[in-house]
């Protein structure tokens, strides 16, 4: 319970070192951009940094009367009231600490941020105005620091981003921004140039598997989904869901049937459906590649002439994952992939 959030960050040594060093030297930048895939620890690191900045005991010596106690820690204590309140609560997805403010599309009821309609398109200027501009100029409520954490900053509308930029240009002392994104290339150059980038890498498979096991998922299943999750704990957790596991099996079956079908209709149907499932599609393609690889080795063992075509089709599935990663439309990726597989 009292372990500081930053200490819970796994396998992001470079990012963690950067942040801990900044805390140790009291040189925490006023605007960070945490960039990396979703589900690898950006959030945990952001709230960890915020926790350290608002902690009531950090840097306070707990030394004895004659100064013979431990040196003051530059990390959050993890146990004081501020530390506890800096941790986001599950129901609201944000902390109750008044100086740790989360900005996210659709997080607040429209009336809270001075709107009539929900934010379906983007993070609106209304939210930035109400939650950032109205407060950033003032001292923190509780004295130590004020931290704004922006989830998926690439979803900011241009007016919202421009309003935020003004604040980033003239930072107040003890006010910090932590912008989170999995798509740094989609951000305005002005945002990129005014923030200090901290990179977060995909998590190693064994780390994802052990984190899943810690959540109570059985080891065999944890390892299986960790392999498909592309280094994201979030994706892995979704993949471990039994419904998603059925849907993935069904995708693989229907894709293989579409490759062998006489007409193009099944192919178009599989591709059409892929449109709705972008987030999970990558893992489904990986499962398809896996299925083709085992078909290939099965055929090879049986001296079946199809071994080579299965191998080639498996490579096409892997290439489709690359195409998806370079932001091609999911439907087109699946359509092109299945068409190529049929041509073999
Ligand atoms: Zn504390």
CSV table of C-alpha atoms and ligand atoms in Angstrom, one decimal:
chain,number,residue,atom,x,y,z
A,1,UNK,CA,0.0,0.0,0.0
A,2,UNK,CA,2.7,2.4,0.9
A,3,UNK,CA,5.1,1.6,-1.9
A,4,UNK,CA,5.6,4.8,-3.9
A,5,UNK,CA,4.1,4.5,-7.5
A,6,UNK,CA,7.5,5.2,-9.2
A,7,UNK,CA,9.0,2.2,-7.5
A,8,UNK,CA,6.2,0.0,-9.1
A,9,UNK,CA,7.3,1.0,-12.6
A,10,UNK,CA,8.7,-2.1,-14.3
A,11,UNK,CA,11.2,-2.5,-17.2
A,12,UNK,CA,11.4,1.2,-17.9
A,13,UNK,CA,14.8,1.8,-16.4
A,14,UNK,CA,15.8,4.7,-18.7
A,15,UNK,CA,12.6,6.6,-18.0
A,16,UNK,CA,12.7,5.9,-14.3
A,17,UNK,CA,16.3,7.0,-14.0
A,18,UNK,CA,15.5,10.3,-15.9
A,19,UNK,CA,12.7,11.1,-13.5
A,20,UNK,CA,14.5,10.0,-10.3
A,21,UNK,CA,17.5,12.0,-11.2
A,22,UNK,CA,15.3,15.1,-11.8
A,23,UNK,CA,13.7,14.6,-8.4
A,24,UNK,CA,17.1,14.1,-6.7
A,25,UNK,CA,18.6,17.2,-8.2
A,26,UNK,CA,15.4,19.2,-7.8
A,27,UNK,CA,15.4,19.8,-11.5
A,28,UNK,CA,12.0,18.5,-12.5
A,29,UNK,CA,11.1,19.9,-16.0
A,30,UNK,CA,7.9,21.9,-16.2
A,31,UNK,CA,6.6,20.0,-19.2
A,32,UNK,CA,7.3,16.4,-20.0
A,33,UNK,CA,6.1,14.3,-22.9
A,34,UNK,CA,5.9,10.7,-22.0
A,35,UNK,CA,5.9,8.9,-25.4
A,36,UNK,CA,5.5,5.2,-26.0
A,37,UNK,CA,2.9,2.5,-26.6
A,38,UNK,CA,-0.2,2.2,-24.4
A,39,UNK,CA,-0.1,-0.1,-21.4
A,40,UNK,CA,3.7,0.0,-20.8
A,41,UNK,CA,3.7,2.3,-17.7
A,42,UNK,CA,3.4,5.9,-18.9
A,43,UNK,CA,0.4,6.5,-16.6
A,44,UNK,CA,2.1,4.9,-13.6
A,45,UNK,CA,5.2,7.0,-14.2
A,46,UNK,CA,3.1,10.2,-14.5
A,47,UNK,CA,1.2,9.6,-11.3
A,48,UNK,CA,4.5,8.5,-9.7
A,49,UNK,CA,6.1,11.7,-10.6
A,50,UNK,CA,3.1,13.7,-9.5
A,51,UNK,CA,3.0,11.8,-6.2
A,52,UNK,CA,6.7,12.7,-5.5
A,53,UNK,CA,6.0,16.3,-6.3
A,54,UNK,CA,3.1,16.7,-3.9
A,55,UNK,CA,4.4,14.3,-1.2
A,56,UNK,CA,4.4,16.0,2.2
A,57,UNK,CA,7.4,14.2,3.6
A,58,UNK,CA,9.7,14.1,0.6
A,59,UNK,CA,13.0,15.8,1.3
A,60,UNK,CA,12.2,16.2,4.9
A,61,UNK,CA,14.9,14.7,7.1
A,62,UNK,CA,13.7,12.1,9.5
A,63,UNK,CA,17.0,12.2,11.1
A,64,UNK,CA,17.4,11.9,14.9
A,65,UNK,CA,18.1,14.7,17.3
A,66,UNK,CA,21.8,14.7,16.4
A,67,UNK,CA,21.4,14.3,12.7
A,68,UNK,CA,22.3,10.7,12.7
A,69,UNK,CA,19.1,9.5,10.9
A,70,UNK,CA,18.7,8.5,7.3
A,71,UNK,CA,19.3,11.2,4.7
A,72,UNK,CA,16.1,12.7,3.4
A,73,UNK,CA,14.7,10.8,0.5
A,74,UNK,CA,14.1,12.4,-2.8
A,75,UNK,CA,11.3,9.9,-3.6
A,76,UNK,CA,7.7,10.0,-2.5
A,77,UNK,CA,7.1,8.4,0.9
A,78,UNK,CA,4.1,6.7,-0.6
A,79,UNK,CA,2.3,6.8,2.8
A,80,UNK,CA,1.4,10.5,3.7
A,81,UNK,CA,-2.0,11.9,3.0
A,82,UNK,CA,-0.9,13.7,-0.2
A,83,UNK,CA,0.8,10.5,-1.5
A,84,UNK,CA,-2.3,8.5,-1.0
A,85,UNK,CA,-4.6,11.1,-2.6
A,86,UNK,CA,-2.3,11.4,-5.6
A,87,UNK,CA,-3.1,7.8,-6.7
A,88,UNK,CA,-5.9,7.7,-9.3
A,89,UNK,CA,-9.1,6.1,-7.9
A,90,UNK,CA,-10.5,3.3,-10.0
A,91,UNK,CA,-14.0,4.6,-10.3
A,92,UNK,CA,-13.2,8.1,-11.5
A,93,UNK,CA,-9.9,7.3,-13.2
A,94,UNK,CA,-8.4,10.3,-11.4
A,95,UNK,CA,-7.0,11.2,-8.0
A,96,UNK,CA,-8.8,13.2,-5.4
A,97,UNK,CA,-5.7,15.4,-4.7
A,98,UNK,CA,-6.7,18.9,-5.8
A,99,UNK,CA,-3.2,19.6,-7.2
A,100,UNK,CA,-3.0,16.5,-9.4
A,101,UNK,CA,-5.4,17.3,-12.3
A,102,UNK,CA,-6.1,14.9,-15.1
A,103,UNK,CA,-7.1,16.2,-18.5
A,104,UNK,CA,-8.7,13.6,-20.8
A,105,UNK,CA,-11.3,13.6,-23.5
A,106,UNK,CA,-14.7,12.8,-22.1
A,107,UNK,CA,-13.5,12.4,-18.5
A,108,UNK,CA,-15.7,15.1,-17.0
A,109,UNK,CA,-19.4,15.7,-17.2
A,110,UNK,CA,-20.1,18.5,-19.8
A,111,UNK,CA,-21.4,20.9,-17.2
A,112,UNK,CA,-18.3,20.6,-15.1
A,113,UNK,CA,-16.2,22.0,-17.9
A,114,UNK,CA,-18.7,24.6,-19.1
A,115,UNK,CA,-20.1,22.7,-22.1
A,116,UNK,CA,-23.6,21.6,-23.2
A,117,UNK,CA,-22.5,18.5,-25.1
A,118,UNK,CA,-20.1,15.7,-24.3
A,119,UNK,CA,-16.6,15.7,-25.7
A,120,UNK,CA,-16.8,13.0,-28.3
A,121,UNK,CA,-14.4,14.5,-30.8
A,122,UNK,CA,-11.4,15.9,-28.9
A,123,UNK,CA,-10.2,17.4,-25.7
A,124,UNK,CA,-12.0,20.7,-26.0
A,125,UNK,CA,-10.8,24.2,-25.3
A,126,UNK,CA,-13.5,24.3,-22.6
A,127,UNK,CA,-11.7,21.6,-20.6
A,128,UNK,CA,-8.3,23.3,-21.0
A,129,UNK,CA,-9.8,26.7,-20.0
A,130,UNK,CA,-11.8,25.4,-17.0
A,131,UNK,CA,-9.2,23.0,-15.6
A,132,UNK,CA,-5.8,24.3,-16.7
A,133,UNK,CA,-6.0,28.1,-17.5
A,134,UNK,CA,-8.2,28.9,-14.5
A,135,UNK,CA,-5.8,27.2,-12.1
A,136,UNK,CA,-2.3,27.1,-13.6
A,137,UNK,CA,-1.6,30.7,-12.7
A,138,UNK,CA,-2.3,30.2,-9.0
A,139,UNK,CA,-0.2,28.6,-6.3
A,140,UNK,CA,-0.9,24.9,-5.6
A,141,UNK,CA,-3.8,24.3,-3.1
A,142,UNK,CA,-1.6,22.5,-0.7
A,143,UNK,CA,1.7,24.2,-1.2
A,144,UNK,CA,4.1,21.8,-2.8
A,145,UNK,CA,3.3,21.6,-6.5
A,146,UNK,CA,0.6,21.5,-9.1
A,147,UNK,CA,0.7,18.8,-11.7
A,148,UNK,CA,-1.5,18.5,-14.9
A,149,UNK,CA,-1.5,15.1,-16.5
A,150,UNK,CA,-2.9,15.0,-20.0
A,151,UNK,CA,-4.0,11.6,-21.3
A,152,UNK,CA,-3.8,11.0,-25.1
A,153,UNK,CA,-2.6,14.5,-25.7
A,154,UNK,CA,-2.8,13.9,-29.5
A,155,UNK,CA,-6.6,14.2,-29.0
A,156,UNK,CA,-6.4,17.9,-28.2
A,157,UNK,CA,-8.3,20.2,-30.5
A,158,UNK,CA,-6.0,22.8,-32.1
A,159,UNK,CA,-7.5,25.7,-30.1
A,160,UNK,CA,-7.1,23.6,-26.9
A,161,UNK,CA,-3.5,22.8,-27.8
A,162,UNK,CA,-2.8,26.5,-28.6
A,163,UNK,CA,-4.2,27.5,-25.2
A,164,UNK,CA,-2.1,24.9,-23.5
A,165,UNK,CA,1.0,26.1,-25.4
A,166,UNK,CA,0.7,29.6,-23.9
A,167,UNK,CA,0.9,28.1,-20.4
A,168,UNK,CA,3.8,25.9,-21.4
A,169,UNK,CA,5.6,29.0,-22.7
A,170,UNK,CA,5.3,30.9,-19.5
A,171,UNK,CA,5.5,28.2,-16.8
A,172,UNK,CA,4.8,29.1,-13.2
A,173,UNK,CA,7.2,27.8,-10.6
A,174,UNK,CA,6.0,24.6,-9.1
A,175,UNK,CA,3.6,23.9,-12.0
A,176,UNK,CA,4.3,20.8,-14.0
A,177,UNK,CA,2.7,19.3,-17.1
A,178,UNK,CA,3.0,15.6,-18.0
A,179,UNK,CA,1.6,14.9,-21.5
A,180,UNK,CA,1.0,11.3,-22.4
A,181,UNK,CA,0.9,9.9,-25.9
A,182,UNK,CA,1.4,6.8,-28.0
A,183,UNK,CA,1.5,9.0,-31.2
A,184,UNK,CA,4.2,11.7,-30.7
A,185,UNK,CA,4.3,12.1,-34.5
A,186,UNK,CA,0.7,13.4,-34.5
A,187,UNK,CA,1.5,16.3,-32.2
A,188,UNK,CA,2.0,19.9,-33.2
A,189,UNK,CA,5.7,20.7,-33.6
A,190,UNK,CA,5.3,23.5,-31.1
A,191,UNK,CA,4.2,21.0,-28.4
A,192,UNK,CA,7.1,18.8,-29.2
A,193,UNK,CA,9.6,21.6,-29.0
A,194,UNK,CA,8.3,22.9,-25.6
A,195,UNK,CA,8.3,19.5,-23.9
A,196,UNK,CA,11.0,17.2,-22.7
A,197,UNK,CA,10.5,13.8,-24.2
A,198,UNK,CA,10.8,10.7,-22.0
A,199,UNK,CA,10.6,7.5,-24.0
A,200,UNK,CA,8.8,4.4,-22.9
A,201,UNK,CA,9.5,1.1,-24.6
A,202,UNK,CA,7.3,-1.9,-25.1
A,203,UNK,CA,7.5,-4.3,-22.1
A,204,UNK,CA,9.5,-7.5,-22.4
A,205,UNK,CA,7.1,-10.6,-22.7
A,206,UNK,CA,8.2,-12.1,-19.4
A,207,UNK,CA,7.4,-8.9,-17.6
A,208,UNK,CA,3.9,-8.7,-19.1
A,209,UNK,CA,3.4,-12.4,-18.2
A,210,UNK,CA,4.5,-11.9,-14.6
A,211,UNK,CA,2.3,-8.8,-14.2
A,212,UNK,CA,-0.7,-10.8,-15.6
A,213,UNK,CA,0.1,-13.6,-13.2
A,214,UNK,CA,0.1,-11.1,-10.4
A,215,UNK,CA,-3.4,-10.2,-11.5
A,216,UNK,CA,-4.5,-13.8,-11.0
A,217,UNK,CA,-4.3,-15.1,-14.5
A,218,UNK,CA,-3.0,-18.6,-14.8
A,219,UNK,CA,0.7,-18.9,-16.0
A,220,UNK,CA,0.1,-20.8,-19.2
A,221,UNK,CA,-2.6,-18.3,-20.4
A,222,UNK,CA,-0.5,-15.3,-19.2
A,223,UNK,CA,2.5,-16.5,-21.3
A,224,UNK,CA,0.3,-17.1,-24.3
A,225,UNK,CA,-1.3,-13.6,-24.4
A,226,UNK,CA,1.9,-11.9,-23.4
A,227,UNK,CA,3.4,-13.2,-26.6
A,228,UNK,CA,0.6,-11.6,-28.7
A,229,UNK,CA,0.3,-8.3,-26.8
A,230,UNK,CA,3.2,-6.4,-28.5
A,231,UNK,CA,4.7,-5.4,-25.1
A,232,UNK,CA,1.5,-3.8,-23.7
A,233,UNK,CA,0.1,-4.9,-20.4
A,234,UNK,CA,-3.2,-3.2,-21.3
A,235,UNK,CA,-3.6,-5.2,-24.5
A,236,UNK,CA,-2.5,-8.4,-22.8
A,237,UNK,CA,-5.1,-8.0,-20.1
A,238,UNK,CA,-7.8,-7.5,-22.7
A,239,UNK,CA,-6.5,-10.5,-24.7
A,240,UNK,CA,-6.7,-12.6,-21.5
A,241,UNK,CA,-10.4,-12.0,-21.3
A,242,UNK,CA,-12.2,-15.3,-22.3
A,243,UNK,CA,-14.6,-13.5,-24.7
A,244,UNK,CA,-11.7,-11.9,-26.6
A,245,UNK,CA,-9.9,-15.2,-26.7
A,246,UNK,CA,-13.0,-16.8,-28.4
A,247,UNK,CA,-13.3,-13.8,-30.8
A,248,UNK,CA,-9.6,-14.2,-31.7
A,249,UNK,CA,-10.0,-17.9,-32.4
A,250,UNK,CA,-13.0,-17.1,-34.6
A,251,UNK,CA,-11.1,-14.5,-36.5
A,252,UNK,CA,-8.3,-17.0,-37.3
A,253,UNK,CA,-10.8,-19.6,-38.4
A,254,UNK,CA,-12.8,-17.2,-40.6
A,255,UNK,CA,-9.6,-15.7,-42.1
A,256,UNK,CA,-8.3,-19.2,-43.1
A,257,UNK,CA,-11.7,-20.0,-44.6
A,258,UNK,CA,-11.8,-16.8,-46.5
A,259,UNK,CA,-8.4,-17.6,-48.0
A,260,UNK,CA,-9.7,-21.0,-49.3
A,261,UNK,CA,-13.2,-19.8,-50.2
A,262,UNK,CA,-14.2,-19.8,-53.9
A,263,UNK,CA,-15.6,-16.3,-53.8
A,264,UNK,CA,-14.5,-13.0,-52.3
A,265,UNK,CA,-17.5,-12.5,-50.0
A,266,UNK,CA,-16.0,-14.1,-46.8
A,267,UNK,CA,-12.8,-12.1,-47.3
A,268,UNK,CA,-14.7,-8.8,-47.5
A,269,UNK,CA,-16.8,-9.8,-44.4
A,270,UNK,CA,-13.6,-10.5,-42.3
A,271,UNK,CA,-12.1,-7.2,-43.5
A,272,UNK,CA,-15.2,-5.2,-42.8
A,273,UNK,CA,-15.3,-6.5,-39.3
A,274,UNK,CA,-11.6,-5.7,-38.7
A,275,UNK,CA,-12.6,-2.0,-39.0
A,276,UNK,CA,-14.4,-2.2,-35.6
A,277,UNK,CA,-11.6,-3.9,-33.8
A,278,UNK,CA,-8.5,-1.9,-34.5
A,279,UNK,CA,-7.0,-2.2,-31.0
A,280,UNK,CA,-7.2,-6.0,-30.9
A,281,UNK,CA,-6.5,-6.6,-34.5
A,282,UNK,CA,-2.8,-6.7,-34.1
A,283,UNK,CA,-3.0,-9.6,-31.7
A,284,UNK,CA,-5.5,-11.4,-34.0
A,285,UNK,CA,-3.0,-11.1,-36.9
A,286,UNK,CA,-0.3,-12.5,-34.6
A,287,UNK,CA,-2.6,-15.4,-33.8
A,288,UNK,CA,-3.2,-15.9,-37.5
A,289,UNK,CA,0.5,-15.9,-38.2
A,290,UNK,CA,1.0,-18.4,-35.4
A,291,UNK,CA,-1.7,-20.7,-36.7
A,292,UNK,CA,-0.2,-20.6,-40.2
A,293,UNK,CA,3.3,-21.4,-38.8
A,294,UNK,CA,2.0,-24.4,-37.0
A,295,UNK,CA,0.1,-25.5,-40.1
A,296,UNK,CA,3.3,-25.1,-42.0
A,297,UNK,CA,5.3,-27.3,-39.7
A,298,UNK,CA,2.5,-29.9,-39.5
A,299,UNK,CA,2.5,-30.1,-43.3
A,300,UNK,CA,6.2,-30.3,-43.5
A,301,UNK,CA,6.2,-33.2,-41.1
A,302,UNK,CA,3.7,-34.9,-43.2
A,303,UNK,CA,5.7,-34.1,-46.4
A,304,UNK,CA,2.7,-32.2,-47.6
A,305,UNK,CA,3.4,-29.9,-50.5
A,306,UNK,CA,1.3,-27.1,-48.9
A,307,UNK,CA,4.0,-26.5,-46.3
A,308,UNK,CA,5.6,-23.8,-48.3
A,309,UNK,CA,2.4,-21.9,-49.0
A,310,UNK,CA,1.5,-21.9,-45.3
A,311,UNK,CA,5.0,-20.5,-44.6
A,312,UNK,CA,4.5,-17.7,-47.2
A,313,UNK,CA,1.0,-16.9,-45.9
A,314,UNK,CA,2.4,-16.7,-42.4
A,315,UNK,CA,4.9,-14.1,-43.6
A,316,UNK,CA,2.1,-12.1,-45.2
A,317,UNK,CA,0.3,-12.1,-41.9
A,318,UNK,CA,3.4,-10.7,-40.1
A,319,UNK,CA,3.8,-8.1,-42.8
A,320,UNK,CA,0.2,-7.1,-42.3
A,321,UNK,CA,1.1,-6.4,-38.6
A,322,UNK,CA,3.8,-4.0,-39.8
A,323,UNK,CA,1.3,-2.3,-42.1
A,324,UNK,CA,-1.1,-1.9,-39.2
A,325,UNK,CA,1.7,-0.4,-37.1
A,326,UNK,CA,2.4,2.2,-39.8
A,327,UNK,CA,-1.2,3.4,-39.3
A,328,UNK,CA,-2.8,1.9,-42.4
A,329,UNK,CA,-6.6,1.5,-42.2
A,330,UNK,CA,-7.3,-1.9,-40.6
A,331,UNK,CA,-10.0,-2.9,-43.1
A,332,UNK,CA,-7.6,-2.3,-46.0
A,333,UNK,CA,-4.7,-4.1,-44.2
A,334,UNK,CA,-6.9,-7.2,-43.8
A,335,UNK,CA,-8.3,-7.0,-47.3
A,336,UNK,CA,-4.9,-6.8,-48.9
A,337,UNK,CA,-3.5,-9.5,-46.6
A,338,UNK,CA,-6.2,-12.0,-47.4
A,339,UNK,CA,-6.0,-11.2,-51.2
A,340,UNK,CA,-2.3,-11.8,-51.2
A,341,UNK,CA,-2.7,-15.1,-49.3
A,342,UNK,CA,-5.3,-16.2,-51.8
A,343,UNK,CA,-2.9,-15.6,-54.6
A,344,UNK,CA,-0.4,-18.1,-53.3
B,1,LIG,ZN1,4.3,11.2,0.9
